[in-house]
Amino acid sequence: MEEGQWRAARGLVREAGRVVALTGAGISAESGVPTFRDAGGLWRSYRPEELATPEALARDPRTVLEWYEWRRSMLADCRPNAGHRALARFFLKCGESGLVTQNVDGLHTRAALEEAGAGAADAALPIELHGAVGRDRCDGCGARSPAEPLGDDLPRCGGCGGLRRPDVVLFGEPLDAAVLDRARVLAERADLCLVVGTSAVVYPAAALPLATLQAGGHIVEVNPQRTALTDAAAAALRGEAGTVLPALLD
Ligand code: OAD
């Protein structure tokens, strides 16, 4: 049965003119980044869904900013893994395709820059649906700036004095409409949506593979576990992204 899934997945990758990939926390697990819903995703016993909300930011900004400071310090030691690199190589070759991620860890971007070497990395740069922790954004005027270490005082925008917060989508906040539109167009035009390392329960990201399906394309899933999308997938490859993706795409 496993062999049949691989044969189907390889055939779909070979025949697809346009491919979109949707990745989630699982692709970074082998880089040492904790996922959200597996064991080990907690910080000081807070659940991310309760901590990283606009209400928590308004009520207790320091705790929320400290959580992101912890995530940034953890990410400083993490490197892209074989899964990120295989996707980067694949998308560097495919002009019409695109990589969409729910992750805010910046590891796809680093893999794209590393794999592109002196060449242009653009084709493998991800659409980051949920933002990036490596940047701050002013909660008032929206001005973006590189993240800086948290000091004794809350970080303030040099322009308007608003709170500088990580440039990420908090739980309960809407996604950037233009960013989501770009991802939707890719998903609707794709012959194949590769869904990697996501539990596929957070919307609107989880609807993107369904957009590919509704437009007549197929889904191939890469995940050690079943997910909400498994039944909709033409092939489901059970394994870790760092092993499965190089074997599937290279
Ligand atoms: P989850 O933590 O919900 O799911 C991680 C998925 O990765 C699970 O299905 C695991 O089985 C799978 N997984 C674990 N290790 C893997 C590996 N080595 N290779 C492949 N898959 C592996 O994370 P997401 O689905 O990314 O949103 O969560 C989606 C969103 O929920 C996040 O972007 C975040 C969170 O709320 C925001 O912060 C707005």
Short mmCIF file of C-alpha atoms and ligand atoms in Angstrom, two decimals:
data_model
loop_
_atom_site.label_atom_id
_atom_site.label_comp_id
_atom_site.label_asym_id
_atom_site.label_seq_id
_atom_site.Cartn_x
_atom_site.Cartn_y
_atom_site.Cartn_z
CA MET A 1 0.00 0.00 0.00
CA GLU A 2 2.83 2.36 0.92
CA GLU A 3 4.48 1.55 -2.42
CA GLY A 4 1.25 2.43 -4.25
CA GLN A 5 1.12 5.81 -2.48
CA TRP A 6 4.70 6.56 -3.53
CA ARG A 7 4.04 5.56 -7.12
CA ALA A 8 0.95 7.80 -7.22
CA ALA A 9 2.79 10.72 -5.59
CA ARG A 10 5.78 10.48 -7.95
CA GLY A 11 3.46 10.35 -10.97
CA LEU A 12 1.57 13.44 -9.83
CA VAL A 13 4.78 15.40 -9.22
CA ARG A 14 6.16 14.37 -12.62
CA GLU A 15 3.00 15.29 -14.51
CA ALA A 16 2.12 18.52 -12.70
CA GLY A 17 2.81 21.70 -14.61
CA ARG A 18 2.21 23.90 -11.61
CA VAL A 19 2.81 22.88 -8.03
CA VAL A 20 1.96 24.72 -4.85
CA ALA A 21 3.26 23.56 -1.47
CA LEU A 22 1.60 24.40 1.83
CA THR A 23 3.84 23.78 4.82
CA GLY A 24 3.26 23.86 8.56
CA ALA A 25 5.19 23.47 11.78
CA GLY A 26 6.01 19.81 11.06
CA ILE A 27 8.51 20.71 8.35
CA SER A 28 10.61 22.56 10.94
CA ALA A 29 10.32 19.85 13.61
CA GLU A 30 13.54 18.21 12.43
CA SER A 31 15.27 21.60 12.77
CA GLY A 32 14.35 21.58 16.46
CA VAL A 33 11.39 24.00 16.27
CA PRO A 34 8.48 22.72 18.42
CA THR A 35 5.15 22.25 16.62
CA PHE A 36 1.91 23.69 18.04
CA ARG A 37 -0.29 20.68 18.60
CA ASP A 38 2.23 17.87 19.25
CA ALA A 39 3.80 17.42 22.73
CA GLY A 40 6.52 19.97 23.56
CA GLY A 41 4.87 23.08 22.09
CA LEU A 42 4.26 24.81 25.42
CA TRP A 43 6.12 27.68 27.09
CA ARG A 44 5.80 28.22 30.86
CA SER A 45 2.67 26.02 30.59
CA TYR A 46 0.88 28.56 28.35
CA ARG A 47 -0.96 27.28 25.28
CA PRO A 48 0.03 29.39 22.24
CA GLU A 49 -3.65 29.82 21.32
CA GLU A 50 -4.27 31.51 24.68
CA LEU A 51 -1.03 33.47 24.86
CA ALA A 52 -0.56 34.84 21.37
CA THR A 53 -3.82 36.75 20.96
CA PRO A 54 -4.60 40.44 20.43
CA GLU A 55 -6.40 40.45 23.81
CA ALA A 56 -3.32 39.08 25.61
CA LEU A 57 -1.13 41.65 23.81
CA ALA A 58 -3.41 44.48 25.00
CA ARG A 59 -3.69 43.11 28.56
CA ASP A 60 -0.13 41.93 29.18
CA PRO A 61 2.16 42.95 26.30
CA ARG A 62 5.37 42.01 28.14
CA THR A 63 4.41 38.34 28.54
CA VAL A 64 3.48 38.08 24.85
CA LEU A 65 6.70 39.82 23.77
CA GLU A 66 8.72 37.56 26.11
CA TRP A 67 7.17 34.50 24.45
CA TYR A 68 8.30 35.75 21.04
CA GLU A 69 11.72 36.61 22.51
CA TRP A 70 11.92 32.95 23.64
CA ARG A 71 10.93 31.73 20.17
CA ARG A 72 13.51 34.02 18.55
CA SER A 73 16.27 32.79 20.87
CA MET A 74 15.30 29.19 20.12
CA LEU A 75 15.33 29.88 16.36
CA ALA A 76 18.79 31.42 16.52
CA ASP A 77 20.16 27.88 16.98
CA CYS A 78 17.95 26.27 14.30
CA ARG A 79 18.96 25.65 10.70
CA PRO A 80 16.94 24.64 7.63
CA ASN A 81 16.76 20.83 7.30
CA ALA A 82 16.75 18.46 4.32
CA GLY A 83 12.98 19.06 3.82
CA HIS A 84 13.34 22.86 3.54
CA ARG A 85 16.30 22.41 1.20
CA ALA A 86 14.52 19.89 -1.06
CA LEU A 87 11.55 22.27 -1.45
CA ALA A 88 13.91 25.20 -2.15
CA ARG A 89 15.73 23.24 -4.89
CA PHE A 90 12.41 22.13 -6.37
CA PHE A 91 10.92 25.63 -6.51
CA LEU A 92 14.13 27.16 -7.84
CA LYS A 93 13.52 24.96 -10.92
CA CYS A 94 9.76 25.71 -11.31
CA GLY A 95 8.91 29.22 -12.41
CA GLU A 96 5.11 28.81 -12.40
CA SER A 97 4.84 27.29 -8.95
CA GLY A 98 5.01 28.55 -5.40
CA LEU A 99 5.73 27.82 -1.79
CA VAL A 100 3.25 28.90 0.89
CA THR A 101 3.97 28.48 4.58
CA GLN A 102 2.13 28.95 7.84
CA ASN A 103 5.47 29.04 9.64
CA VAL A 104 6.93 32.27 10.99
CA ASP A 105 10.41 30.81 11.58
CA GLY A 106 12.08 32.10 8.38
CA LEU A 107 13.66 28.70 7.65
CA HIS A 108 12.23 28.42 4.09
CA THR A 109 13.74 31.82 3.28
CA ARG A 110 17.12 30.77 4.65
CA ALA A 111 17.00 27.50 2.68
CA ALA A 112 16.10 29.41 -0.52
CA LEU A 113 19.03 31.80 -0.09
CA GLU A 114 21.43 28.96 0.72
CA GLU A 115 20.30 26.75 -2.18
CA ALA A 116 20.26 29.63 -4.69
CA GLY A 117 23.87 30.51 -3.86
CA ALA A 118 24.85 33.42 -6.09
CA GLY A 119 21.67 33.00 -8.24
CA ALA A 120 18.26 34.62 -7.68
CA ALA A 121 16.36 32.99 -4.81
CA ASP A 122 12.96 34.59 -5.65
CA ALA A 123 11.25 31.47 -7.06
CA ALA A 124 11.86 29.60 -3.80
CA LEU A 125 11.00 32.42 -1.39
CA PRO A 126 7.84 31.52 0.54
CA ILE A 127 4.56 33.38 0.88
CA GLU A 128 4.47 33.68 4.68
CA LEU A 129 0.76 33.53 5.52
CA HIS A 130 1.29 34.12 9.24
CA GLY A 131 4.18 36.61 9.02
CA ALA A 132 7.75 36.27 10.26
CA VAL A 133 9.14 36.49 13.81
CA GLY A 134 12.37 38.00 12.51
CA ARG A 135 10.59 41.34 11.96
CA ASP A 136 8.66 43.77 14.16
CA ARG A 137 5.61 45.76 13.09
CA CYS A 138 4.19 48.85 14.77
CA ASP A 139 0.75 48.10 16.19
CA GLY A 140 -0.22 51.72 15.46
CA CYS A 141 1.10 52.75 12.02
CA GLY A 142 2.16 49.34 10.68
CA ALA A 143 5.80 50.36 10.05
CA ARG A 144 8.08 47.32 9.82
CA SER A 145 11.57 47.04 11.31
CA PRO A 146 14.07 44.28 12.11
CA ALA A 147 13.41 42.58 15.47
CA GLU A 148 15.51 43.85 18.37
CA PRO A 149 16.16 42.27 21.80
CA LEU A 150 13.54 43.15 24.44
CA GLY A 151 14.80 45.68 27.00
CA ASP A 152 13.33 46.98 30.29
CA ASP A 153 10.88 49.26 28.48
CA LEU A 154 8.36 48.07 25.92
CA PRO A 155 9.66 48.71 22.38
CA ARG A 156 8.08 51.78 20.76
CA CYS A 157 7.82 52.90 17.16
CA GLY A 158 10.20 55.77 16.35
CA GLY A 159 7.51 57.35 14.10
CA CYS A 160 4.22 57.22 16.02
CA GLY A 161 5.12 55.83 19.48
CA GLY A 162 2.91 52.74 19.03
CA LEU A 163 3.87 49.35 20.43
CA ARG A 164 6.40 47.45 18.29
CA ARG A 165 5.33 43.83 18.16
CA PRO A 166 6.42 40.82 16.13
CA ASP A 167 5.19 40.97 12.50
CA VAL A 168 3.11 37.82 12.88
CA VAL A 169 -0.59 36.98 12.79
CA LEU A 170 -1.80 36.43 16.35
CA PHE A 171 -4.58 33.90 17.05
CA GLY A 172 -7.86 35.60 16.18
CA GLU A 173 -6.25 38.25 13.92
CA PRO A 174 -7.09 38.34 10.21
CA LEU A 175 -4.40 37.44 7.67
CA ASP A 176 -3.02 40.13 5.38
CA ALA A 177 -5.59 40.10 2.54
CA ALA A 178 -3.04 40.67 -0.26
CA VAL A 179 -0.81 37.87 1.02
CA LEU A 180 -3.77 35.48 1.26
CA ASP A 181 -4.93 36.42 -2.26
CA ARG A 182 -1.51 35.59 -3.74
CA ALA A 183 -1.61 32.18 -2.04
CA ARG A 184 -5.19 31.52 -3.22
CA VAL A 185 -4.32 32.30 -6.83
CA LEU A 186 -1.37 29.88 -6.66
CA ALA A 187 -3.55 27.18 -5.10
CA GLU A 188 -6.35 27.60 -7.66
CA ARG A 189 -3.93 27.43 -10.60
CA ALA A 190 -1.94 24.47 -9.32
CA ASP A 191 -2.27 20.94 -10.69
CA LEU A 192 -0.80 19.64 -7.45
CA CYS A 193 -0.81 20.87 -3.87
CA LEU A 194 1.88 19.30 -1.67
CA VAL A 195 0.73 19.55 1.95
CA VAL A 196 3.65 19.10 4.32
CA GLY A 197 3.79 18.96 8.11
CA THR A 198 0.51 20.65 8.94
CA SER A 199 -2.42 19.36 10.96
CA ALA A 200 -4.60 21.34 8.50
CA VAL A 201 -7.02 22.61 11.12
CA VAL A 202 -6.23 26.35 11.02
CA TYR A 203 -8.15 28.37 8.44
CA PRO A 204 -7.88 30.01 5.97
CA ALA A 205 -4.55 28.20 5.33
CA ALA A 206 -6.23 24.77 5.48
CA ALA A 207 -8.64 25.80 2.71
CA LEU A 208 -5.84 26.34 0.15
CA PRO A 209 -5.37 22.62 -0.73
CA LEU A 210 -9.15 22.38 -1.12
CA ALA A 211 -9.00 25.26 -3.62
CA THR A 212 -6.55 23.19 -5.70
CA LEU A 213 -8.87 20.20 -5.44
CA GLN A 214 -11.96 22.19 -6.42
CA ALA A 215 -10.15 23.55 -9.47
CA GLY A 216 -9.45 19.98 -10.66
CA GLY A 217 -5.98 19.44 -9.15
CA HIS A 218 -4.71 16.90 -6.62
CA ILE A 219 -3.32 16.83 -3.10
CA VAL A 220 -0.27 14.86 -1.94
CA GLU A 221 0.25 14.84 1.81
CA VAL A 222 3.58 14.38 3.63
CA ASN A 223 3.08 13.78 7.35
CA PRO A 224 3.87 10.97 9.83
CA GLN A 225 0.23 11.20 11.04
CA ARG A 226 -3.21 11.29 9.48
CA THR A 227 -4.71 14.79 9.27
CA ALA A 228 -7.97 16.52 8.47
CA LEU A 229 -6.89 16.50 4.78
CA THR A 230 -5.79 12.87 4.44
CA ASP A 231 -9.09 11.66 3.02
CA ALA A 232 -8.96 14.34 0.32
CA ALA A 233 -5.40 13.42 -0.72
CA ALA A 234 -4.65 11.40 -3.87
CA ALA A 235 -1.57 10.08 -2.04
CA ALA A 236 -0.43 10.29 1.57
CA LEU A 237 3.25 9.67 2.31
CA ARG A 238 3.72 8.71 5.95
CA GLY A 239 7.12 9.86 7.12
CA GLU A 240 9.22 12.83 8.18
CA ALA A 241 9.56 15.71 5.73
CA GLY A 242 13.37 15.62 5.89
CA THR A 243 13.37 12.07 4.53
CA VAL A 244 10.29 12.05 2.30
CA LEU A 245 10.76 15.35 0.42
CA PRO A 246 14.28 14.71 -0.95
CA ALA A 247 13.14 11.21 -2.01
CA LEU A 248 10.04 12.62 -3.71
CA LEU A 249 11.39 15.80 -5.31
CA ASP A 250 15.09 15.40 -6.10
P1 OAD B 1 0.52 21.70 14.14
O1 OAD B 1 1.37 21.64 15.38
O2 OAD B 1 -0.94 21.83 14.30
O3 OAD B 1 0.78 20.40 13.27
C1 OAD B 1 2.06 19.91 13.01
C2 OAD B 1 1.93 18.75 12.06
O4 OAD B 1 3.24 18.34 11.69
C3 OAD B 1 1.25 17.50 12.66
O5 OAD B 1 0.27 17.04 11.73
C4 OAD B 1 2.38 16.49 12.80
O6 OAD B 1 1.95 15.15 12.58
C5 OAD B 1 3.31 16.93 11.68
N1 OAD B 1 4.73 16.58 11.85
C6 OAD B 1 5.44 16.45 12.99
N2 OAD B 1 6.72 16.15 12.72
C7 OAD B 1 6.84 16.11 11.36
C8 OAD B 1 7.93 15.87 10.44
N3 OAD B 1 9.16 15.62 10.87
N4 OAD B 1 7.66 15.91 9.11
C9 OAD B 1 6.40 16.17 8.65
N5 OAD B 1 5.36 16.40 9.47
C10 OAD B 1 5.56 16.39 10.80
O7 OAD B 1 1.14 22.88 13.25
P2 OAD B 1 0.47 23.66 12.03
O8 OAD B 1 -0.45 22.79 11.25
O9 OAD B 1 1.57 24.32 11.31
O10 OAD B 1 -0.84 29.72 13.53
O11 OAD B 1 -0.37 24.75 12.76
C11 OAD B 1 -0.99 25.73 11.96
C12 OAD B 1 -1.05 27.03 12.66
O12 OAD B 1 -1.55 26.79 13.97
C13 OAD B 1 0.26 27.70 12.91
O13 OAD B 1 0.75 28.42 11.81
C14 OAD B 1 -0.07 28.61 14.03
C15 OAD B 1 -0.94 27.71 14.87
O14 OAD B 1 -2.02 28.28 15.41
C16 OAD B 1 -0.60 30.95 14.03
O15 OAD B 1 0.29 31.17 14.81
C17 OAD B 1 -1.51 32.00 13.51
#
